[in-house]
PDB file of C-alpha atoms in Angstrom:
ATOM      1  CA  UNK P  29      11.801  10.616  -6.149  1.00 56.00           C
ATOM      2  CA  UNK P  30      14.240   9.127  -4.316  1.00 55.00           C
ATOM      3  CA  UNK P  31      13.564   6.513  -1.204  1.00 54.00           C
ATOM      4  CA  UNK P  32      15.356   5.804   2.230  1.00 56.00           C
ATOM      5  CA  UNK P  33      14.676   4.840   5.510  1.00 53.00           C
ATOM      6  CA  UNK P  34      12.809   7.158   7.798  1.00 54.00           C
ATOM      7  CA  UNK P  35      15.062   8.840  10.192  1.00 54.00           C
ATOM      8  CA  UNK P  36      12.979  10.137  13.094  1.00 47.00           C
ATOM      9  CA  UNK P  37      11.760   8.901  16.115  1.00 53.00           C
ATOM     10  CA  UNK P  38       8.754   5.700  16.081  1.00 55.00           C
ATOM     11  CA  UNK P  39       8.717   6.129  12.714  1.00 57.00           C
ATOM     12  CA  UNK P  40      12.304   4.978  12.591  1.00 58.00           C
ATOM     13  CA  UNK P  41      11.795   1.384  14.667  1.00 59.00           C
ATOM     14  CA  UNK P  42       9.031   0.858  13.027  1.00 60.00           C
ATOM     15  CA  UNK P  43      10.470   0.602   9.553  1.00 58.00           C
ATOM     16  CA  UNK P  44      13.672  -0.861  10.545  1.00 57.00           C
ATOM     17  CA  UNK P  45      11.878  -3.721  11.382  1.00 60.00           C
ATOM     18  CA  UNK P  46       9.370  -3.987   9.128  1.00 58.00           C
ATOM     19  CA  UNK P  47      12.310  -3.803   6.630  1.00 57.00           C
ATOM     20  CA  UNK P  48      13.773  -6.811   8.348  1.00 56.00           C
ATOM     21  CA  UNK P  49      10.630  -8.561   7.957  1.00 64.00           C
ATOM     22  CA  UNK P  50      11.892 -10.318   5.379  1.00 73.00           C
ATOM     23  CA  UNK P  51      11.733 -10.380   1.806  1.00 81.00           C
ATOM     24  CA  UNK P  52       7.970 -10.623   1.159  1.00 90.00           C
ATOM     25  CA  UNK P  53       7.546  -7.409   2.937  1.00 93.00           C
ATOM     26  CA  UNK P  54       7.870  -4.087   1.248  1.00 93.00           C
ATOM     27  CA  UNK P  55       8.846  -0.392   2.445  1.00 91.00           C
ATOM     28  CA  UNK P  56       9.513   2.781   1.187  1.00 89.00           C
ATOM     29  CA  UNK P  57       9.688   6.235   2.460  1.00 88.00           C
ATOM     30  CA  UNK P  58       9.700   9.149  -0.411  1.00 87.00           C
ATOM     31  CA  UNK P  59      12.367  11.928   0.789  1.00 83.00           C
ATOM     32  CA  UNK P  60      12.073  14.976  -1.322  1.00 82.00           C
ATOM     33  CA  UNK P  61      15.220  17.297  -0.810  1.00 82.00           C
ATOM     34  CA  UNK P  62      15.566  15.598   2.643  1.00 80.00           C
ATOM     35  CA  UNK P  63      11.940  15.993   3.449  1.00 81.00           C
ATOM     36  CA  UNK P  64      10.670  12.555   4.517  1.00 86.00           C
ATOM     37  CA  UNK P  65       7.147  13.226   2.335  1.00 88.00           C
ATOM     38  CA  UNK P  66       5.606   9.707   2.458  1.00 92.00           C
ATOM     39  CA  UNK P  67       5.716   5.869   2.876  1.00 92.00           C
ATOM     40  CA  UNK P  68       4.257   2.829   1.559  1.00 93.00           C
ATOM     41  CA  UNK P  69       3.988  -0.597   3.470  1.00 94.00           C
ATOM     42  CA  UNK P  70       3.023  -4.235   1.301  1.00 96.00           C
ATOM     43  CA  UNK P  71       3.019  -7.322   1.530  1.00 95.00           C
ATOM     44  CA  UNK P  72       3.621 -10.217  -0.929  1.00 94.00           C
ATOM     45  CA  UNK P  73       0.823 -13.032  -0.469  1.00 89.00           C
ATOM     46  CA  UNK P  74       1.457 -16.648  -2.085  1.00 86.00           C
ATOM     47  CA  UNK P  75      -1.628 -18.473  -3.446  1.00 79.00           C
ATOM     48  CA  UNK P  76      -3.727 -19.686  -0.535  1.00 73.00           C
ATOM     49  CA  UNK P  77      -3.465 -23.652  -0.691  1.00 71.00           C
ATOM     50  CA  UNK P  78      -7.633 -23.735  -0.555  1.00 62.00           C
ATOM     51  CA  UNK P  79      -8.502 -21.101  -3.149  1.00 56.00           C
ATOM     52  CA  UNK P  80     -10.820 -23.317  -4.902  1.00 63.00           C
ATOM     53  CA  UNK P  81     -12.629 -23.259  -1.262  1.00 62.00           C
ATOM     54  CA  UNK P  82     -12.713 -19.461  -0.979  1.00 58.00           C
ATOM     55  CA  UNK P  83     -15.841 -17.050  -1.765  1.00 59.00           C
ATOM     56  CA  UNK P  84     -12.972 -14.633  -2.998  1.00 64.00           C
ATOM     57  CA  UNK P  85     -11.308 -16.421  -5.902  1.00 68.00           C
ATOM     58  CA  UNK P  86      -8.079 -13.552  -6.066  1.00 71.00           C
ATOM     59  CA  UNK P  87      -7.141 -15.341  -2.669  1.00 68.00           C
ATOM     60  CA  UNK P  88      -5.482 -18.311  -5.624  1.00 72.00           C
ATOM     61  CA  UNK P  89      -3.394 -16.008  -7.321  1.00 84.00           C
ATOM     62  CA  UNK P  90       0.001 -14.523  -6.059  1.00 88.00           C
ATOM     63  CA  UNK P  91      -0.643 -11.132  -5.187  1.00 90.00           C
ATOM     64  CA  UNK P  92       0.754  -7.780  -3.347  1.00 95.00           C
ATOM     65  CA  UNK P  93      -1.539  -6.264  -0.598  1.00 94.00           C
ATOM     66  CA  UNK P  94      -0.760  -3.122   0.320  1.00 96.00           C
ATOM     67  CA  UNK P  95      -1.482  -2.249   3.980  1.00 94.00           C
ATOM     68  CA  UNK P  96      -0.529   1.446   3.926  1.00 92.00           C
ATOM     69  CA  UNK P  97       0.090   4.858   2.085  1.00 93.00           C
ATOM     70  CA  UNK P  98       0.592   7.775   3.390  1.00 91.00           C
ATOM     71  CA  UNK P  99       1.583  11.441   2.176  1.00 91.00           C
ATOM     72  CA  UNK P 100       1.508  14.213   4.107  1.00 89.00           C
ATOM     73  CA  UNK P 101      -0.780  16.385   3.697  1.00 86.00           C
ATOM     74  CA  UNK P 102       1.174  19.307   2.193  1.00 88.00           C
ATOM     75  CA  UNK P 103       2.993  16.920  -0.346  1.00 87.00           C
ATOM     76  CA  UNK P 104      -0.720  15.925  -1.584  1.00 87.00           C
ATOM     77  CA  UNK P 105      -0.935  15.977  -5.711  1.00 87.00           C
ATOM     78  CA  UNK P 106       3.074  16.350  -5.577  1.00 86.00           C
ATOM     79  CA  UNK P 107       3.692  12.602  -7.096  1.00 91.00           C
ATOM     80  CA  UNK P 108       4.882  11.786  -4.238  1.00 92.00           C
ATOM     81  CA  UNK P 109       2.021   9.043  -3.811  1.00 93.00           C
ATOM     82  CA  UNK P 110       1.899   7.663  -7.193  1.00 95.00           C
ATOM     83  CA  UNK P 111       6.202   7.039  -7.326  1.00 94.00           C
ATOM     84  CA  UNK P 112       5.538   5.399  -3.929  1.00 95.00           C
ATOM     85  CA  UNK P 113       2.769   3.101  -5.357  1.00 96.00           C
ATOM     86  CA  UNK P 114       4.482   2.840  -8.849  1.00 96.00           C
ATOM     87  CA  UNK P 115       7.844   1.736  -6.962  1.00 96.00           C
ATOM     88  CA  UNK P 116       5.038  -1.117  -4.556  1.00 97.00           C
ATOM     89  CA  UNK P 117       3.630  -1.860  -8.102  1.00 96.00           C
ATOM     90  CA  UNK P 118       7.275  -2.600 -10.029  1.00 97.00           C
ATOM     91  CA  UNK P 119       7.940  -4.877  -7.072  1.00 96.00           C
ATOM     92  CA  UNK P 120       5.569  -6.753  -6.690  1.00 96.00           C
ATOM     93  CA  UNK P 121       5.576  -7.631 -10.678  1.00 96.00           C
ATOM     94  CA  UNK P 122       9.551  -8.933 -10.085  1.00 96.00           C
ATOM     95  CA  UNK P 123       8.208 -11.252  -7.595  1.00 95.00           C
ATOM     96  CA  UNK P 124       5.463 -12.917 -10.110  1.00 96.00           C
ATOM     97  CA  UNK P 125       2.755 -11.021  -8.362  1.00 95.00           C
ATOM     98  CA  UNK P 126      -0.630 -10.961 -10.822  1.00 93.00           C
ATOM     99  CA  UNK P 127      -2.998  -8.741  -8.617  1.00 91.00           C
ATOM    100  CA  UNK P 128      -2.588  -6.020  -6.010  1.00 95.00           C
ATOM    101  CA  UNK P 129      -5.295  -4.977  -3.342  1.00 92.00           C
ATOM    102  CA  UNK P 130      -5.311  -2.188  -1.257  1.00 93.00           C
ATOM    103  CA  UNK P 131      -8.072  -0.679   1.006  1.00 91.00           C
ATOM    104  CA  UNK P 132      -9.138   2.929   1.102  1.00 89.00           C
ATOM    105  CA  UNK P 133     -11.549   4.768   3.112  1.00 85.00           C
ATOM    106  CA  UNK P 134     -14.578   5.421   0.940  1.00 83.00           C
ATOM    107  CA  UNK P 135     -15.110   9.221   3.645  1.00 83.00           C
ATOM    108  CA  UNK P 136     -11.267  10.346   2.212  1.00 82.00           C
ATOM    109  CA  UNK P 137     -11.711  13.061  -0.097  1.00 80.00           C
ATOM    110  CA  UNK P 138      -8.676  12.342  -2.036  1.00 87.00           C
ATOM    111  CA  UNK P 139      -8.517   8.590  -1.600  1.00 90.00           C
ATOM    112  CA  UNK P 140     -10.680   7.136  -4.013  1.00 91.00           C
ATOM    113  CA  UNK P 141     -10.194   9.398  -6.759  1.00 91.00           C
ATOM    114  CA  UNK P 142      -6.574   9.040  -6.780  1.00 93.00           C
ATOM    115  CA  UNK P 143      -6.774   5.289  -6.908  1.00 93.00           C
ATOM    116  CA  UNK P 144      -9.713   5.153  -9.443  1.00 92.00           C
ATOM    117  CA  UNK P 145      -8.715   8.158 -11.744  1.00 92.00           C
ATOM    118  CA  UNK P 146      -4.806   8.652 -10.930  1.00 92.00           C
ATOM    119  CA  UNK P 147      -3.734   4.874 -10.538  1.00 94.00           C
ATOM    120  CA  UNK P 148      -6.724   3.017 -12.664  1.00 95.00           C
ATOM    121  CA  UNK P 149      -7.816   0.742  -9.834  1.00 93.00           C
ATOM    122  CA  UNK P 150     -11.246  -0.922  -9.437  1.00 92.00           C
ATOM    123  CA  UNK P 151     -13.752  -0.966  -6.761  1.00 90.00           C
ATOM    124  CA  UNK P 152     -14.235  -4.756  -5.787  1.00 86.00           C
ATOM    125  CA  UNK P 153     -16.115  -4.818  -2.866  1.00 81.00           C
ATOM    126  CA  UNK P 154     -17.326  -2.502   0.459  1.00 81.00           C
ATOM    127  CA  UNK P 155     -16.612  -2.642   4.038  1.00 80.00           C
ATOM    128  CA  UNK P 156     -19.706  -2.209   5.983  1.00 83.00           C
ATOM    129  CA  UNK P 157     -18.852  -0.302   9.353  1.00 83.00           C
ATOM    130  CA  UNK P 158     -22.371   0.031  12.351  1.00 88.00           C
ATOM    131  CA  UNK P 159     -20.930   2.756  15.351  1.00 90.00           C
ATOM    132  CA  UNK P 160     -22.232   1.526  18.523  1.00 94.00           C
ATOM    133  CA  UNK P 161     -23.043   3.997  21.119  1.00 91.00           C
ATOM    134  CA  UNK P 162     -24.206   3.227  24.703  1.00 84.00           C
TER     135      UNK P 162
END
């Protein structure tokens, strides 16, 4: 699948200058026969200085956090979001990177699966959310 710059609208500021955020930031946007179908956002994260310090030892290793993929919905199970996450991936093992962490949202129907059974990623760890009302 090819990638590109997305050409409408917010979308379009907002990754023009995330793609001038320099070269530890990365961004994609899958186009399928000039259909903008998806986009992936990461960043590249040097060894904290204090690892040794830190309850979460991965903070010591170089590493590729990615802070957003999205498909839309009628590109879902198209490829679209595994070539966007295989292209954050290839990246981020050019740069030296030995881990990459992402977050998903456990209520996502096709979320989890697709990171656990379509990409081979691990559960490490949950977010606890508490709603409060008035």
């Amino acid at each position: 699948m090819p990638f590109r710059t997305a050409r409408f609208g917010a979308a379009e500021q907002t990754t023009t200058k995330l793609l001038n955020a320099g070269e530890d930031t990365f961004v994609r946007v899958g186009d399928r026969d000039g259909d903008e179908v998806g986009f992936v956002h990461a960043a590249f994260l040097s060894p904290h200085e204090e690892a040794d310090r830190q309850v979460t030892r991965d903070v010591g290793l170089p590493r590729v956090f990615v802070n957003a993929l999205a498909v839309q919905r009628r590109h879902w199970r198209g490829g679209a979001g595994t070539a966007l996450m295989k292209a954050v991936e290839q990246w981020g093992r050019e740069r030296g990177a030995q881990l990459l962490t992402l977050e998903a949202f456990a209520a996502r129907p096709v979320s989890v699966p697709f990171y656990e059974a379509q990409m081979g990623y691990q559960r490490q760890g949950i977010i606890f959310a508490k709603t409060f009302t008035r």
